[in-house]
Coordinates of N, CA and C in Angstrom, one line a residue:
M274 N 100.6 95.8 94.0 CA 101.5 97.0 94.2 C 102.9 96.5 94.6
A275 N 103.7 96.2 93.6 CA 104.9 95.6 93.9 C 105.9 96.0 92.7
Q276 N 107.2 95.8 93.0 CA 108.2 96.0 92.1 C 107.9 95.2 90.6
Q277 N 108.2 95.8 89.6 CA 108.0 95.2 88.3 C 109.0 95.6 87.3
M278 N 109.5 94.6 86.6 CA 110.5 94.9 85.5 C 109.7 95.3 84.3
S279 N 110.1 96.4 83.6 CA 109.5 96.8 82.4 C 110.5 97.4 81.6
A280 N 110.8 96.8 80.4 CA 111.9 97.3 79.4 C 113.1 97.6 80.1
G281 N 113.5 96.7 80.9 CA 114.8 96.8 81.6 C 114.9 97.7 82.7
R282 N 113.8 98.4 83.1 CA 113.9 99.2 84.2 C 113.1 98.7 85.5
R283 N 113.3 99.2 86.5 CA 112.5 98.7 87.8 C 111.8 99.9 88.2
C284 N 110.5 99.5 88.3 CA 109.6 100.6 88.8 C 108.7 100.0 89.9
L285 N 107.9 101.0 90.5 CA 107.0 100.5 91.6 C 105.7 100.6 90.9
R286 N 105.0 99.5 90.7 CA 103.6 99.6 90.3 C 102.5 99.7 91.3
A287 N 101.7 100.8 91.3 CA 100.8 100.9 92.3 C 99.3 101.1 91.6
F288 N 98.5 100.1 91.8 CA 97.3 100.0 91.2 C 96.2 100.1 92.4
P289 N 95.1 100.9 92.4 CA 94.8 101.7 91.2 C 95.2 103.2 91.5
F290 N 95.5 103.6 92.6 CA 96.0 105.0 92.9 C 96.8 105.6 91.9
L291 N 98.1 105.0 91.7 CA 99.0 105.6 90.7 C 98.7 105.3 89.2
N292 N 97.7 104.3 89.0 CA 97.2 103.9 87.8 C 95.7 104.0 87.8
P293 N 95.0 105.1 87.8 CA 93.5 105.2 88.1 C 92.8 104.5 86.9
E294 N 93.3 104.5 85.7 CA 92.6 103.8 84.7 C 92.7 102.4 84.5
G295 N 93.7 101.8 85.5 CA 93.8 100.4 85.5 C 94.6 99.8 84.3
G296 N 95.4 100.8 83.7 CA 96.3 100.4 82.6 C 97.4 99.5 83.0
S297 N 98.0 98.7 82.1 CA 99.1 98.0 82.3 C 100.5 98.7 82.5
D298 N 100.5 99.9 82.1 CA 101.8 100.6 82.1 C 102.0 101.1 83.6
C299 N 103.1 101.1 84.0 CA 103.4 101.5 85.4 C 103.8 102.9 85.6
D300 N 103.3 103.6 86.5 CA 103.7 105.0 86.9 C 105.1 104.9 87.5
V301 N 106.1 105.7 87.0 CA 107.3 105.9 87.8 C 107.1 107.0 88.9
V302 N 107.5 106.7 90.1 CA 107.3 107.6 91.2 C 108.6 107.9 91.7
L303 N 108.8 109.2 92.2 CA 110.0 109.7 92.9 C 109.8 109.2 94.3
L304 N 110.8 108.5 94.8 CA 110.8 108.1 96.3 C 111.7 109.0 97.0
N305 N 111.2 109.7 98.0 CA 112.0 110.5 98.8 C 112.5 109.7 100.1
R306 N 113.7 109.2 100.1 CA 114.2 108.4 101.2 C 114.6 109.3 102.3
W307 N 115.0 110.5 102.1 CA 115.5 111.5 103.0 C 114.5 111.8 103.9
S308 N 113.3 112.0 103.5 CA 112.2 112.6 104.4 C 111.5 111.6 105.4
V309 N 112.0 110.4 105.2 CA 111.5 109.4 106.3 C 112.7 108.9 107.1
R310 N 113.8 109.4 107.0 CA 115.0 108.9 107.9 C 114.8 108.9 109.2
N311 N 113.9 109.9 109.8 CA 113.6 109.9 111.2 C 112.2 109.3 111.4
Y312 N 111.7 108.6 110.4 CA 110.4 107.7 110.5 C 109.2 108.7 110.7
H313 N 109.2 110.0 110.2 CA 108.2 110.9 110.2 C 107.3 110.7 109.0
I314 N 106.2 110.1 109.3 CA 105.2 110.0 108.2 C 103.8 110.4 108.7
Q315 N 102.8 110.7 107.8 CA 101.6 111.0 108.2 C 100.6 110.2 107.5
R316 N 99.3 110.2 108.1 CA 98.2 109.5 107.5 C 98.0 110.1 106.1
G317 N 97.8 109.1 105.2 CA 97.6 109.6 103.7 C 98.8 109.4 102.9
D318 N 100.0 109.5 103.5 CA 101.2 109.3 102.7 C 101.2 108.0 101.9
I319 N 101.9 108.0 100.7 CA 102.2 106.9 100.0 C 103.5 106.6 100.2
V320 N 103.7 105.3 100.7 CA 105.1 104.9 101.3 C 105.6 103.6 100.6
S321 N 106.8 103.5 100.4 CA 107.5 102.2 100.1 C 108.1 101.5 101.3
V322 N 107.8 100.3 101.5 CA 108.3 99.6 102.6 C 108.8 98.2 102.1
V323 N 109.8 97.6 102.9 CA 110.2 96.3 102.7 C 109.0 95.3 103.1
S324 N 108.6 94.5 102.1 CA 107.4 93.6 102.4 C 107.8 92.6 103.6
P325 N 106.8 92.7 104.6 CA 106.9 91.8 105.7 C 106.9 90.4 105.4
R326 N 106.3 90.1 104.3 CA 106.3 88.6 103.7 C 107.5 88.2 102.9
N327 N 108.2 89.1 102.3 CA 109.2 88.9 101.4 C 110.3 90.0 101.4
P328 N 111.3 89.9 102.2 CA 112.2 90.9 102.4 C 113.0 91.4 101.1
K329 N 112.9 90.5 100.2 CA 113.5 90.9 98.9 C 112.5 91.8 98.0
Q330 N 111.4 92.1 98.5 CA 110.4 92.8 97.7 C 110.1 94.2 98.4
K331 N 109.9 95.2 97.6 CA 109.4 96.4 98.3 C 107.9 96.6 97.7
I332 N 107.1 97.2 98.6 CA 105.7 97.4 98.2 C 105.4 98.8 98.4
I333 N 104.5 99.4 97.8 CA 104.1 100.7 97.8 C 102.5 100.8 98.3
K334 N 102.3 101.4 99.4 CA 101.0 101.5 100.0 C 100.7 102.8 100.6
R335 N 99.4 103.1 101.0 CA 99.0 104.3 101.7 C 98.9 104.0 103.2
V336 N 99.5 105.1 103.9 CA 99.4 105.0 105.3 C 98.0 105.4 105.9
I337 N 97.4 104.4 106.6 CA 96.1 104.7 107.2 C 96.1 105.0 108.6
G338 N 97.0 104.4 109.3 CA 97.0 104.7 110.7 C 98.5 104.6 111.2
L339 N 98.8 105.4 112.4 CA 100.0 105.6 113.0 C 99.9 105.0 114.4
E340 N 101.0 104.9 115.1 CA 101.1 104.2 116.4 C 100.0 104.9 117.3
G341 N 99.3 104.0 118.0 CA 98.4 104.5 119.0 C 96.9 104.6 118.4
D342 N 96.9 104.6 117.1 CA 95.6 104.7 116.5 C 94.8 103.5 116.6
F343 N 93.5 103.5 116.6 CA 92.6 102.4 116.5 C 92.0 102.3 115.1
I344 N 92.2 101.2 114.5 CA 91.8 101.1 113.1 C 90.7 100.1 113.0
R345 N 89.7 100.3 112.1 CA 88.8 99.2 111.8 C 89.3 98.5 110.6
T346 N 89.7 97.4 110.7 CA 90.3 96.6 109.7 C 89.2 96.1 108.6
L347 N 89.9 95.6 107.5 CA 89.1 95.1 106.2 C 89.4 93.8 106.0
G348 N 89.2 92.9 107.0 CA 89.5 91.4 106.9 C 90.7 90.9 107.5
Y349 N 91.3 91.6 108.4 CA 92.3 91.2 109.2 C 91.7 90.2 110.3
K350 N 92.6 89.4 111.1 CA 92.0 88.5 112.0 C 91.2 89.1 113.1
N351 N 91.4 90.4 113.5 CA 90.7 91.1 114.4 C 89.9 92.2 113.7
R352 N 88.7 92.5 114.1 CA 87.9 93.6 113.5 C 88.5 94.9 113.8
Y353 N 89.0 95.2 115.1 CA 89.6 96.4 115.3 C 91.0 96.2 115.9
V354 N 91.9 97.0 115.6 CA 93.3 96.9 115.9 C 93.8 98.2 116.5
R355 N 94.6 98.2 117.6 CA 95.2 99.3 118.1 C 96.7 99.1 117.5
V356 N 97.1 100.2 116.8 CA 98.5 100.1 116.1 C 99.5 100.3 117.2
P357 N 100.4 99.3 117.4 CA 101.4 99.4 118.4 C 102.5 100.5 118.3
D358 N 103.2 100.7 119.3 CA 104.3 101.7 119.2 C 105.3 101.2 118.2
G359 N 105.9 102.2 117.4 CA 106.9 101.8 116.4 C 106.3 101.2 115.1
H360 N 105.0 101.2 114.9 CA 104.4 100.5 113.8 C 103.3 101.6 113.1
F361 N 103.0 101.2 111.9 CA 102.0 101.9 111.2 C 101.0 100.9 110.5
W362 N 99.9 101.3 110.0 CA 98.9 100.5 109.2 C 98.9 101.1 107.8
I363 N 99.1 100.1 106.9 CA 99.2 100.5 105.5 C 98.1 99.7 104.7
E364 N 97.6 100.3 103.8 CA 96.6 99.5 102.8 C 96.7 100.0 101.3
G365 N 96.5 99.0 100.5 CA 96.5 99.4 99.1 C 95.0 100.0 98.8
D366 N 94.9 100.7 97.8 CA 93.7 101.4 97.3 C 92.7 100.4 96.7
H367 N 93.2 99.2 96.3 CA 92.2 98.3 95.8 C 92.0 97.0 96.7
H368 N 91.1 97.3 97.6 CA 90.8 96.4 98.8 C 90.4 95.0 98.1
G369 N 90.9 94.0 98.7 CA 90.6 92.6 98.3 C 91.6 92.2 97.2
H370 N 92.5 93.1 96.7 CA 93.5 92.7 95.7 C 94.7 93.3 96.1
S371 N 95.0 93.3 97.3 CA 96.2 94.0 97.9 C 96.8 93.3 99.0
L372 N 98.0 93.0 99.0 CA 98.7 92.4 100.2 C 99.2 93.6 101.0
D373 N 98.5 93.7 102.2 CA 98.8 94.9 103.0 C 98.5 94.6 104.5
S374 N 98.4 95.6 105.4 CA 98.2 95.3 106.7 C 96.9 94.5 107.1
N375 N 95.9 94.4 106.2 CA 94.9 93.6 106.4 C 95.1 92.0 106.2
S376 N 96.4 91.8 105.6 CA 96.9 90.5 105.5 C 97.9 90.3 106.5
F377 N 98.9 91.1 106.8 CA 100.0 90.9 107.7 C 100.0 91.7 109.0
G378 N 99.1 92.5 109.2 CA 99.1 93.4 110.4 C 99.8 94.7 110.3
P379 N 99.9 95.3 111.6 CA 100.7 96.5 111.5 C 102.2 96.3 111.1
V380 N 102.8 97.3 110.5 CA 104.1 97.3 109.8 C 105.1 98.0 110.7
S381 N 106.2 97.5 111.0 CA 107.2 98.1 111.9 C 107.9 99.3 111.0
V382 N 108.0 100.4 111.6 CA 108.7 101.6 111.0 C 110.1 101.3 110.5
G383 N 110.9 100.3 111.0 CA 112.0 99.9 110.6 C 112.0 99.4 109.1
L384 N 110.9 98.9 108.6 CA 110.7 98.6 107.2 C 110.4 99.6 106.2
L385 N 110.3 100.9 106.7 CA 110.0 102.0 105.9 C 111.2 102.3 105.0
H386 N 110.9 102.6 103.7 CA 111.9 102.7 102.7 C 112.1 104.0 102.2
G387 N 110.8 104.6 101.9 CA 110.8 106.0 101.2 C 109.3 106.5 101.2
R388 N 109.1 107.7 100.9 CA 107.8 108.3 100.6 C 107.6 108.7 99.1
A389 N 106.6 108.3 98.5 CA 106.4 108.7 97.2 C 105.9 110.2 97.2
S390 N 106.7 111.0 96.5 CA 106.4 112.4 96.4 C 105.8 113.0 95.0
H391 N 106.3 112.4 94.0 CA 105.8 112.8 92.8 C 105.6 111.6 91.8
I392 N 104.8 111.7 90.8 CA 104.7 110.9 89.7 C 105.5 111.6 88.7
I393 N 106.5 110.8 88.0 CA 107.4 111.6 87.1 C 107.4 111.0 85.8
W394 N 106.7 109.8 85.7 CA 106.4 109.1 84.3 C 105.1 108.5 84.3
P395 N 104.4 108.5 83.3 CA 104.5 109.4 82.0 C 104.3 110.7 82.2
P396 N 104.7 111.5 81.2 CA 104.6 112.9 81.3 C 103.2 113.4 81.5
N397 N 102.2 112.7 81.0 CA 100.8 113.3 81.1 C 100.3 113.1 82.6
R398 N 101.1 112.4 83.4 CA 100.6 112.2 84.8 C 101.5 112.9 85.8
W399 N 102.5 113.7 85.4 CA 103.4 114.4 86.2 C 102.5 115.2 87.3
Q400 N 102.9 114.9 88.5 CA 102.2 115.6 89.6 C 102.9 115.4 90.9
Q401 N 102.6 116.3 91.8 CA 103.0 116.0 93.3 C 101.9 115.1 93.8
I402 N 102.3 114.1 94.7 CA 101.4 113.3 95.3 C 101.2 113.9 96.8
K403 N 99.9 114.2 97.0 CA 99.7 114.9 98.3 C 99.0 113.8 99.3
P404 N 99.2 113.8 100.4 CA 98.6 112.8 101.3 C 97.2 113.0 101.5
S405 N 96.4 111.9 101.3 CA 95.0 111.9 101.5 C 94.4 110.5 101.8
L406 N 93.4 110.4 102.6 CA 92.8 109.1 103.1 C 91.6 108.8 102.2
P407 N 91.5 107.6 101.8 CA 90.1 107.2 101.3 C 89.0 107.5 102.2
R408 N 87.8 107.7 101.6 CA 86.6 108.0 102.5 C 86.3 106.9 103.3
N409 N 86.1 107.0 104.7 CA 85.7 106.1 105.7 C 87.0 105.2 106.0
R410 N 88.2 105.7 105.8 CA 89.4 104.9 106.2 C 90.1 105.9 107.1
G411 N 90.8 105.4 108.0 CA 91.7 106.1 108.9 C 91.4 105.8 110.4
P412 N 91.9 106.4 111.3 CA 91.7 106.0 112.8 C 90.2 106.3 113.1
L413 N 89.8 105.6 114.1 CA 88.4 105.7 114.5 C 88.1 107.1 115.0
D414 N 88.9 107.7 115.8 CA 88.8 108.9 116.4 C 88.7 110.0 115.3
T415 N 89.5 110.0 114.2 CA 89.5 111.0 113.2 C 88.3 110.8 112.5
E416 N 87.7 109.6 112.2 CA 86.5 109.5 111.4 C 85.3 110.1 112.3
K417 N 85.4 110.1 113.5 CA 84.2 110.5 114.4 C 84.2 112.1 114.3
E418 N 85.4 112.7 114.2 CA 85.5 114.1 114.1 C 85.1 114.7 112.9
N419 N 85.2 114.0 111.8 CA 84.9 114.3 110.4 C 83.5 114.2 110.2
E420 N 82.7 113.5 111.0 CA 81.3 113.4 110.7 C 80.5 114.5 111.2

């Protein structure tokens, strides 16, 4: 899930959430930078962040946890992590094939670039993107409340 050049345009490719069939075409999403100016995000949001590994690259991931949340990781060096103040936990929807917080840990809110609000291309995929968490992902307290 990274920037990709396609026919002279730059787009954010997100697999599989924004490309559920796994096609090679990339969905073009509308990034709302205004909505994150005060770092207000919620669990389940799809966000664009400056990559902690490569500051020249932006990646698009799902917010799994916010500051203060306890997260059960999927391959990070610690099995459980408390998200520190000023950070959030992001994951790609294709575990094992995603460079995300399970690789580099909690992400500083200062790296937040925008929130994906709509899929605008291709036309057959036009839709608003609503926050949602994958099953069994999210803070440990939230998971217990949902059971």
